[in-house]
Amino acid sequence: MEPLRVLELYSGVGGMHHALRESGIPAQVVAAIDVNTVANEVYRYNFPQTQLLAKTIEVLMEFPKIEYEHPQKYATDEENKIEEKIEPNICFGSSTQCSGKDAILFKLETAEEIERKNQQDGDLSVQMLKDFLEDDIDMNQYFLPPKSLLRYALLLDIVKPTCRRSVCFTKGYGSYIEGTGSVLQTAEDVQIENIYKSLTNLSQEEKITKLLMLKLRYFTPKEIANLLGFPPEFGMDTCRPQPSFIKVSRIH
């Protein structure tokens, strides 16, 4: 059987290329295509022999091309729309607006959501997050700044190294907050419930002081790659220290 000739569209950082290697299927990736410049740097770093095209797939077919009179302004407007969507109504502490399983206990989470997360963390068939973490680099660059803590505290999905779950990581991770990926609580001896329930009626400075006690940080690019199943030799030296570089698949 002749090796498959593969054209890798939306190649990102090379997930399909690595999967082909792991599968043992005879295959040759003849070309990869993506417009994300940072993802392309990572791809080129790991697969220097593969032809990499920084183009859209439309150039390969007769799809109509949409032209914008002011493309830079359009991109900025779209980013602003996303930013507006994650602006929370800050209201710390317990909520009595509803009851039962829909009652908001803290951090905009209901009893049902907390129970679901506890069940996921209790699944012993899944590895703990600590098995995928780096321990030999300076983590100071990955800690969330005070401004982000105060503005987005209620939207953060917070996990500990002993957790066995996270939300999906997307390419907006590190740039946007809601729905882009979990953040890691490195102060494991601090109870998150106690921190959030104590924030009511505090000044902004006092709230920041409390939230900083959790020592929340972003996952590093390498850690996200580990979670996504990339092999140990997968390299990203071209991308440090930015946490929001990676174009990734969905992970639960």
PDB file of C-alpha atoms in Angstrom:
ATOM      1  CA  MET A   1       0.000   0.000   0.000  1.00  0.00           C
ATOM      2  CA  GLU A   2       1.342   3.388  -1.009  1.00  0.00           C
ATOM      3  CA  PRO A   3       1.677   5.966   1.798  1.00  0.00           C
ATOM      4  CA  LEU A   4      -1.212   8.405   2.010  1.00  0.00           C
ATOM      5  CA  ARG A   5      -0.510  11.887   0.707  1.00  0.00           C
ATOM      6  CA  VAL A   6      -2.050  14.284   3.211  1.00  0.00           C
ATOM      7  CA  LEU A   7      -2.933  17.957   2.819  1.00  0.00           C
ATOM      8  CA  GLU A   8      -3.315  19.394   6.321  1.00  0.00           C
ATOM      9  CA  LEU A   9      -5.901  22.202   6.247  1.00  0.00           C
ATOM     10  CA  TYR A  10      -6.251  24.515   9.257  1.00  0.00           C
ATOM     11  CA  SER A  11      -3.046  22.905  10.450  1.00  0.00           C
ATOM     12  CA  GLY A  12      -2.686  24.963  13.646  1.00  0.00           C
ATOM     13  CA  VAL A  13       0.261  23.662  15.667  1.00  0.00           C
ATOM     14  CA  GLY A  14       0.207  20.265  13.950  1.00  0.00           C
ATOM     15  CA  GLY A  15      -2.222  18.101  15.899  1.00  0.00           C
ATOM     16  CA  MET A  16      -3.174  15.944  12.920  1.00  0.00           C
ATOM     17  CA  HIS A  17       0.456  15.561  11.889  1.00  0.00           C
ATOM     18  CA  HIS A  18       1.347  14.238  15.347  1.00  0.00           C
ATOM     19  CA  ALA A  19      -1.714  11.975  15.350  1.00  0.00           C
ATOM     20  CA  LEU A  20      -0.637  10.439  12.045  1.00  0.00           C
ATOM     21  CA  ARG A  21       2.797   9.716  13.488  1.00  0.00           C
ATOM     22  CA  GLU A  22       1.289   8.067  16.553  1.00  0.00           C
ATOM     23  CA  SER A  23      -1.172   6.001  14.505  1.00  0.00           C
ATOM     24  CA  GLY A  24       1.521   4.210  12.531  1.00  0.00           C
ATOM     25  CA  ILE A  25      -0.435   4.712   9.297  1.00  0.00           C
ATOM     26  CA  PRO A  26       1.937   5.151   6.331  1.00  0.00           C
ATOM     27  CA  ALA A  27       1.390   8.788   5.412  1.00  0.00           C
ATOM     28  CA  GLN A  28       3.217  11.855   4.182  1.00  0.00           C
ATOM     29  CA  VAL A  29       1.969  15.360   4.921  1.00  0.00           C
ATOM     30  CA  VAL A  30       2.765  17.057   1.629  1.00  0.00           C
ATOM     31  CA  ALA A  31       1.663  20.528   2.758  1.00  0.00           C
ATOM     32  CA  ALA A  32       0.045  22.363   5.664  1.00  0.00           C
ATOM     33  CA  ILE A  33      -2.095  25.485   5.467  1.00  0.00           C
ATOM     34  CA  ASP A  34      -3.001  28.038   8.143  1.00  0.00           C
ATOM     35  CA  VAL A  35      -3.159  31.823   8.476  1.00  0.00           C
ATOM     36  CA  ASN A  36      -2.304  32.011  12.178  1.00  0.00           C
ATOM     37  CA  THR A  37       1.258  33.314  12.201  1.00  0.00           C
ATOM     38  CA  VAL A  38       2.119  32.164  15.728  1.00  0.00           C
ATOM     39  CA  ALA A  39       0.660  28.697  15.182  1.00  0.00           C
ATOM     40  CA  ASN A  40       2.699  28.514  11.989  1.00  0.00           C
ATOM     41  CA  GLU A  41       5.875  29.277  13.925  1.00  0.00           C
ATOM     42  CA  VAL A  42       5.155  26.344  16.227  1.00  0.00           C
ATOM     43  CA  TYR A  43       4.312  24.079  13.297  1.00  0.00           C
ATOM     44  CA  ARG A  44       7.494  25.023  11.455  1.00  0.00           C
ATOM     45  CA  TYR A  45       9.540  24.442  14.629  1.00  0.00           C
ATOM     46  CA  ASN A  46       8.221  20.879  14.960  1.00  0.00           C
ATOM     47  CA  PHE A  47       7.971  19.953  11.267  1.00  0.00           C
ATOM     48  CA  PRO A  48      10.689  21.896   9.439  1.00  0.00           C
ATOM     49  CA  GLN A  49      10.579  19.542   6.435  1.00  0.00           C
ATOM     50  CA  THR A  50       6.883  20.097   5.685  1.00  0.00           C
ATOM     51  CA  GLN A  51       5.829  22.766   3.215  1.00  0.00           C
ATOM     52  CA  LEU A  52       3.819  25.333   5.178  1.00  0.00           C
ATOM     53  CA  LEU A  53       1.549  27.805   3.386  1.00  0.00           C
ATOM     54  CA  ALA A  54       0.392  30.912   5.241  1.00  0.00           C
ATOM     55  CA  LYS A  55      -2.819  31.192   3.209  1.00  0.00           C
ATOM     56  CA  THR A  56      -6.546  30.682   3.534  1.00  0.00           C
ATOM     57  CA  ILE A  57      -8.043  27.586   1.969  1.00  0.00           C
ATOM     58  CA  GLU A  58     -10.123  29.828  -0.330  1.00  0.00           C
ATOM     59  CA  VAL A  59      -7.056  30.394  -2.478  1.00  0.00           C
ATOM     60  CA  LEU A  60      -7.092  26.695  -3.311  1.00  0.00           C
ATOM     61  CA  MET A  61     -10.835  26.714  -4.541  1.00  0.00           C
ATOM     62  CA  GLU A  62     -13.414  29.315  -6.396  1.00  0.00           C
ATOM     63  CA  PHE A  63     -14.992  30.407  -3.093  1.00  0.00           C
ATOM     64  CA  PRO A  64     -16.010  34.089  -3.143  1.00  0.00           C
ATOM     65  CA  LYS A  65     -13.747  36.366  -1.124  1.00  0.00           C
ATOM     66  CA  ILE A  66     -15.343  38.855   1.235  1.00  0.00           C
ATOM     67  CA  GLU A  67     -13.714  42.261   1.097  1.00  0.00           C
ATOM     68  CA  TYR A  68     -13.962  44.814   3.867  1.00  0.00           C
ATOM     69  CA  GLU A  69     -13.402  48.484   3.204  1.00  0.00           C
ATOM     70  CA  HIS A  70     -11.465  48.865   6.464  1.00  0.00           C
ATOM     71  CA  PRO A  71     -10.276  45.362   7.456  1.00  0.00           C
ATOM     72  CA  GLN A  72      -8.275  46.528  10.478  1.00  0.00           C
ATOM     73  CA  LYS A  73     -11.269  48.420  11.861  1.00  0.00           C
ATOM     74  CA  TYR A  74     -13.487  45.381  11.278  1.00  0.00           C
ATOM     75  CA  ALA A  75     -11.127  43.138  13.246  1.00  0.00           C
ATOM     76  CA  THR A  76     -10.988  45.656  16.096  1.00  0.00           C
ATOM     77  CA  ASP A  77     -14.772  45.959  16.193  1.00  0.00           C
ATOM     78  CA  GLU A  78     -15.137  42.186  16.377  1.00  0.00           C
ATOM     79  CA  GLU A  79     -12.667  42.002  19.268  1.00  0.00           C
ATOM     80  CA  ASN A  80     -14.584  44.727  21.084  1.00  0.00           C
ATOM     81  CA  LYS A  81     -17.808  42.760  20.689  1.00  0.00           C
ATOM     82  CA  ILE A  82     -16.175  39.740  22.304  1.00  0.00           C
ATOM     83  CA  GLU A  83     -14.786  41.918  25.084  1.00  0.00           C
ATOM     84  CA  GLU A  84     -18.247  43.332  25.771  1.00  0.00           C
ATOM     85  CA  LYS A  85     -19.718  39.862  26.112  1.00  0.00           C
ATOM     86  CA  ILE A  86     -17.484  38.992  29.050  1.00  0.00           C
ATOM     87  CA  GLU A  87     -18.119  42.146  31.057  1.00  0.00           C
ATOM     88  CA  PRO A  88     -19.708  40.833  34.264  1.00  0.00           C
ATOM     89  CA  ASN A  89     -22.035  42.490  36.710  1.00  0.00           C
ATOM     90  CA  ILE A  90     -19.826  42.275  39.790  1.00  0.00           C
ATOM     91  CA  CYS A  91     -21.821  41.049  42.763  1.00  0.00           C
ATOM     92  CA  PHE A  92     -19.771  39.048  45.225  1.00  0.00           C
ATOM     93  CA  GLY A  93     -21.073  36.777  47.927  1.00  0.00           C
ATOM     94  CA  SER A  94     -24.097  34.502  48.137  1.00  0.00           C
ATOM     95  CA  SER A  95     -27.193  35.188  46.068  1.00  0.00           C
ATOM     96  CA  THR A  96     -30.810  34.734  47.187  1.00  0.00           C
ATOM     97  CA  GLN A  97     -32.344  35.438  43.794  1.00  0.00           C
ATOM     98  CA  CYS A  98     -33.342  31.812  43.317  1.00  0.00           C
ATOM     99  CA  SER A  99     -33.474  28.593  45.292  1.00  0.00           C
ATOM    100  CA  GLY A 100     -32.852  24.883  44.970  1.00  0.00           C
ATOM    101  CA  LYS A 101     -30.381  23.512  42.444  1.00  0.00           C
ATOM    102  CA  ASP A 102     -30.435  26.798  40.507  1.00  0.00           C
ATOM    103  CA  ALA A 103     -29.386  28.910  43.481  1.00  0.00           C
ATOM    104  CA  ILE A 104     -26.136  30.770  42.915  1.00  0.00           C
ATOM    105  CA  LEU A 105     -23.854  29.806  45.783  1.00  0.00           C
ATOM    106  CA  PHE A 106     -20.730  31.768  44.894  1.00  0.00           C
ATOM    107  CA  LYS A 107     -18.726  32.767  41.811  1.00  0.00           C
ATOM    108  CA  LEU A 108     -21.938  32.549  39.699  1.00  0.00           C
ATOM    109  CA  GLU A 109     -22.026  28.766  40.151  1.00  0.00           C
ATOM    110  CA  THR A 110     -25.113  26.796  41.107  1.00  0.00           C
ATOM    111  CA  ALA A 111     -25.260  23.778  43.388  1.00  0.00           C
ATOM    112  CA  GLU A 112     -25.876  21.592  40.338  1.00  0.00           C
ATOM    113  CA  GLU A 113     -22.754  22.898  38.569  1.00  0.00           C
ATOM    114  CA  ILE A 114     -20.588  22.385  41.641  1.00  0.00           C
ATOM    115  CA  GLU A 115     -21.899  18.850  42.071  1.00  0.00           C
ATOM    116  CA  ARG A 116     -21.113  18.065  38.424  1.00  0.00           C
ATOM    117  CA  LYS A 117     -17.547  19.295  38.862  1.00  0.00           C
ATOM    118  CA  ASN A 118     -17.133  17.275  42.057  1.00  0.00           C
ATOM    119  CA  GLN A 119     -18.258  14.148  40.226  1.00  0.00           C
ATOM    120  CA  GLN A 120     -15.732  14.780  37.455  1.00  0.00           C
ATOM    121  CA  ASP A 121     -12.949  15.286  39.982  1.00  0.00           C
ATOM    122  CA  GLY A 122     -13.940  12.012  41.646  1.00  0.00           C
ATOM    123  CA  ASP A 123     -13.470   9.959  38.474  1.00  0.00           C
ATOM    124  CA  LEU A 124     -10.342   7.950  39.328  1.00  0.00           C
ATOM    125  CA  SER A 125      -9.992   6.752  35.721  1.00  0.00           C
ATOM    126  CA  VAL A 126      -8.860  10.282  34.747  1.00  0.00           C
ATOM    127  CA  GLN A 127      -5.407  11.627  35.575  1.00  0.00           C
ATOM    128  CA  MET A 128      -4.991  14.615  37.843  1.00  0.00           C
ATOM    129  CA  LEU A 129      -3.967  17.898  36.258  1.00  0.00           C
ATOM    130  CA  LYS A 130      -0.727  17.878  38.249  1.00  0.00           C
ATOM    131  CA  ASP A 131       0.509  15.065  35.978  1.00  0.00           C
ATOM    132  CA  PHE A 132       0.540  17.527  33.064  1.00  0.00           C
ATOM    133  CA  LEU A 133       2.103  20.563  34.761  1.00  0.00           C
ATOM    134  CA  GLU A 134       5.568  22.044  34.301  1.00  0.00           C
ATOM    135  CA  ASP A 135       7.753  22.577  37.352  1.00  0.00           C
ATOM    136  CA  ASP A 136      11.006  23.908  35.986  1.00  0.00           C
ATOM    137  CA  ILE A 137      10.101  27.363  34.643  1.00  0.00           C
ATOM    138  CA  ASP A 138       9.361  30.775  36.126  1.00  0.00           C
ATOM    139  CA  MET A 139       5.593  30.914  36.652  1.00  0.00           C
ATOM    140  CA  ASN A 140       5.433  34.585  37.636  1.00  0.00           C
ATOM    141  CA  GLN A 141       4.685  35.589  34.051  1.00  0.00           C
ATOM    142  CA  TYR A 142       1.535  33.442  34.053  1.00  0.00           C
ATOM    143  CA  PHE A 143      -0.180  34.785  37.179  1.00  0.00           C
ATOM    144  CA  LEU A 144      -3.377  36.734  36.526  1.00  0.00           C
ATOM    145  CA  PRO A 145      -2.871  40.468  37.108  1.00  0.00           C
ATOM    146  CA  PRO A 146      -4.945  42.243  39.783  1.00  0.00           C
ATOM    147  CA  LYS A 147      -7.026  44.108  37.175  1.00  0.00           C
ATOM    148  CA  SER A 148      -8.150  40.849  35.563  1.00  0.00           C
ATOM    149  CA  LEU A 149      -8.867  39.262  38.936  1.00  0.00           C
ATOM    150  CA  LEU A 150     -11.148  42.107  39.953  1.00  0.00           C
ATOM    151  CA  ARG A 151     -12.907  42.466  36.624  1.00  0.00           C
ATOM    152  CA  TYR A 152     -13.471  38.794  35.780  1.00  0.00           C
ATOM    153  CA  ALA A 153     -13.428  37.052  39.166  1.00  0.00           C
ATOM    154  CA  LEU A 154     -16.966  35.707  38.780  1.00  0.00           C
ATOM    155  CA  LEU A 155     -16.314  34.266  35.312  1.00  0.00           C
ATOM    156  CA  LEU A 156     -13.165  32.284  36.037  1.00  0.00           C
ATOM    157  CA  ASP A 157     -13.271  28.501  35.928  1.00  0.00           C
ATOM    158  CA  ILE A 158     -10.803  27.634  38.678  1.00  0.00           C
ATOM    159  CA  VAL A 159      -9.145  24.245  39.062  1.00  0.00           C
ATOM    160  CA  LYS A 160      -6.489  22.854  41.396  1.00  0.00           C
ATOM    161  CA  PRO A 161      -3.600  20.530  40.476  1.00  0.00           C
ATOM    162  CA  THR A 162      -5.538  17.671  42.098  1.00  0.00           C
ATOM    163  CA  CYS A 163      -8.573  18.222  39.855  1.00  0.00           C
ATOM    164  CA  ARG A 164      -9.337  15.813  37.038  1.00  0.00           C
ATOM    165  CA  ARG A 165     -11.210  18.267  34.813  1.00  0.00           C
ATOM    166  CA  SER A 166     -10.937  21.574  33.011  1.00  0.00           C
ATOM    167  CA  VAL A 167     -13.063  23.507  30.557  1.00  0.00           C
ATOM    168  CA  CYS A 168     -12.200  23.684  26.856  1.00  0.00           C
ATOM    169  CA  PHE A 169      -9.080  25.644  25.891  1.00  0.00           C
ATOM    170  CA  THR A 170      -9.464  27.853  22.828  1.00  0.00           C
ATOM    171  CA  LYS A 171      -7.138  30.115  20.846  1.00  0.00           C
ATOM    172  CA  GLY A 172      -8.494  33.084  22.829  1.00  0.00           C
ATOM    173  CA  TYR A 173      -6.955  31.717  26.038  1.00  0.00           C
ATOM    174  CA  GLY A 174      -4.950  34.398  27.803  1.00  0.00           C
ATOM    175  CA  SER A 175      -6.676  37.181  25.855  1.00  0.00           C
ATOM    176  CA  TYR A 176     -10.290  36.575  26.827  1.00  0.00           C
ATOM    177  CA  ILE A 177     -11.736  35.053  29.969  1.00  0.00           C
ATOM    178  CA  GLU A 178     -15.155  33.466  29.576  1.00  0.00           C
ATOM    179  CA  GLY A 179     -15.218  30.056  27.926  1.00  0.00           C
ATOM    180  CA  THR A 180     -11.567  30.055  26.799  1.00  0.00           C
ATOM    181  CA  GLY A 181     -10.074  27.726  29.406  1.00  0.00           C
ATOM    182  CA  SER A 182      -9.545  27.136  33.112  1.00  0.00           C
ATOM    183  CA  VAL A 183      -7.054  28.877  35.375  1.00  0.00           C
ATOM    184  CA  LEU A 184      -5.004  27.063  38.005  1.00  0.00           C
ATOM    185  CA  GLN A 185      -5.221  27.771  41.740  1.00  0.00           C
ATOM    186  CA  THR A 186      -1.694  27.192  43.000  1.00  0.00           C
ATOM    187  CA  ALA A 187      -2.462  28.038  46.646  1.00  0.00           C
ATOM    188  CA  GLU A 188      -4.072  24.669  47.312  1.00  0.00           C
ATOM    189  CA  ASP A 189      -4.488  25.220  51.057  1.00  0.00           C
ATOM    190  CA  VAL A 190      -6.818  28.215  50.504  1.00  0.00           C
ATOM    191  CA  GLN A 191     -10.556  27.495  50.318  1.00  0.00           C
ATOM    192  CA  ILE A 192     -12.012  29.222  47.274  1.00  0.00           C
ATOM    193  CA  GLU A 193     -15.497  29.333  48.815  1.00  0.00           C
ATOM    194  CA  ASN A 194     -14.218  31.275  51.807  1.00  0.00           C
ATOM    195  CA  ILE A 195     -12.429  33.797  49.587  1.00  0.00           C
ATOM    196  CA  TYR A 196     -15.428  34.558  47.384  1.00  0.00           C
ATOM    197  CA  LYS A 197     -17.964  34.696  50.195  1.00  0.00           C
ATOM    198  CA  SER A 198     -15.794  37.176  52.086  1.00  0.00           C
ATOM    199  CA  LEU A 199     -15.654  39.737  49.260  1.00  0.00           C
ATOM    200  CA  THR A 200     -19.000  41.403  49.952  1.00  0.00           C
ATOM    201  CA  ASN A 201     -18.783  45.071  50.980  1.00  0.00           C
ATOM    202  CA  LEU A 202     -14.988  45.194  50.602  1.00  0.00           C
ATOM    203  CA  SER A 203     -13.163  47.960  48.772  1.00  0.00           C
ATOM    204  CA  GLN A 204     -11.534  47.162  45.423  1.00  0.00           C
ATOM    205  CA  GLU A 205      -8.099  47.032  47.039  1.00  0.00           C
ATOM    206  CA  GLU A 206      -9.358  44.645  49.725  1.00  0.00           C
ATOM    207  CA  LYS A 207     -11.023  42.421  47.113  1.00  0.00           C
ATOM    208  CA  ILE A 208      -7.798  42.232  45.115  1.00  0.00           C
ATOM    209  CA  THR A 209      -5.851  41.309  48.258  1.00  0.00           C
ATOM    210  CA  LYS A 210      -8.286  38.467  48.938  1.00  0.00           C
ATOM    211  CA  LEU A 211      -8.277  37.174  45.353  1.00  0.00           C
ATOM    212  CA  LEU A 212      -4.476  37.253  45.170  1.00  0.00           C
ATOM    213  CA  MET A 213      -4.417  34.739  48.011  1.00  0.00           C
ATOM    214  CA  LEU A 214      -5.590  32.079  45.537  1.00  0.00           C
ATOM    215  CA  LYS A 215      -2.451  32.565  43.403  1.00  0.00           C
ATOM    216  CA  LEU A 216      -4.307  32.003  40.132  1.00  0.00           C
ATOM    217  CA  ARG A 217      -2.298  31.500  36.969  1.00  0.00           C
ATOM    218  CA  TYR A 218      -2.833  30.543  33.354  1.00  0.00           C
ATOM    219  CA  PHE A 219      -1.767  27.131  32.147  1.00  0.00           C
ATOM    220  CA  THR A 220       1.441  27.376  30.118  1.00  0.00           C
ATOM    221  CA  PRO A 221       1.468  26.545  26.386  1.00  0.00           C
ATOM    222  CA  LYS A 222       3.380  23.350  27.116  1.00  0.00           C
ATOM    223  CA  GLU A 223       0.882  22.291  29.771  1.00  0.00           C
ATOM    224  CA  ILE A 224      -2.014  22.783  27.354  1.00  0.00           C
ATOM    225  CA  ALA A 225      -0.166  20.727  24.769  1.00  0.00           C
ATOM    226  CA  ASN A 226       0.339  18.002  27.383  1.00  0.00           C
ATOM    227  CA  LEU A 227      -3.386  17.991  28.160  1.00  0.00           C
ATOM    228  CA  LEU A 228      -4.200  17.737  24.456  1.00  0.00           C
ATOM    229  CA  GLY A 229      -2.041  14.642  24.087  1.00  0.00           C
ATOM    230  CA  PHE A 230       0.927  16.093  22.212  1.00  0.00           C
ATOM    231  CA  PRO A 231       4.110  14.038  22.751  1.00  0.00           C
ATOM    232  CA  PRO A 232       6.856  15.156  25.160  1.00  0.00           C
ATOM    233  CA  GLU A 233       9.141  16.179  22.299  1.00  0.00           C
ATOM    234  CA  PHE A 234       6.598  18.701  21.013  1.00  0.00           C
ATOM    235  CA  GLY A 235       8.407  22.038  21.108  1.00  0.00           C
ATOM    236  CA  MET A 236       7.244  25.620  21.610  1.00  0.00           C
ATOM    237  CA  ASP A 237      10.425  27.492  22.401  1.00  0.00           C
ATOM    238  CA  THR A 238       9.524  30.040  19.728  1.00  0.00           C
ATOM    239  CA  CYS A 239       6.445  31.092  21.706  1.00  0.00           C
ATOM    240  CA  ARG A 240       7.401  31.658  25.300  1.00  0.00           C
ATOM    241  CA  PRO A 241       6.250  33.455  27.338  1.00  0.00           C
ATOM    242  CA  GLN A 242       2.872  34.191  25.713  1.00  0.00           C
ATOM    243  CA  PRO A 243       0.055  32.029  27.165  1.00  0.00           C
ATOM    244  CA  SER A 244      -2.442  32.799  24.402  1.00  0.00           C
ATOM    245  CA  PHE A 245      -0.555  31.491  21.396  1.00  0.00           C
ATOM    246  CA  ILE A 246      -2.022  28.121  20.810  1.00  0.00           C
ATOM    247  CA  LYS A 247      -4.673  27.086  18.331  1.00  0.00           C
ATOM    248  CA  VAL A 248      -6.181  24.047  19.970  1.00  0.00           C
ATOM    249  CA  SER A 249      -8.934  21.505  19.788  1.00  0.00           C
ATOM    250  CA  ARG A 250     -11.644  21.161  22.434  1.00  0.00           C
ATOM    251  CA  ILE A 251     -10.760  19.470  25.702  1.00  0.00           C
ATOM    252  CA  HIS A 252     -12.974  18.576  28.656  1.00  0.00           C
TER     253      HIS A 252
END
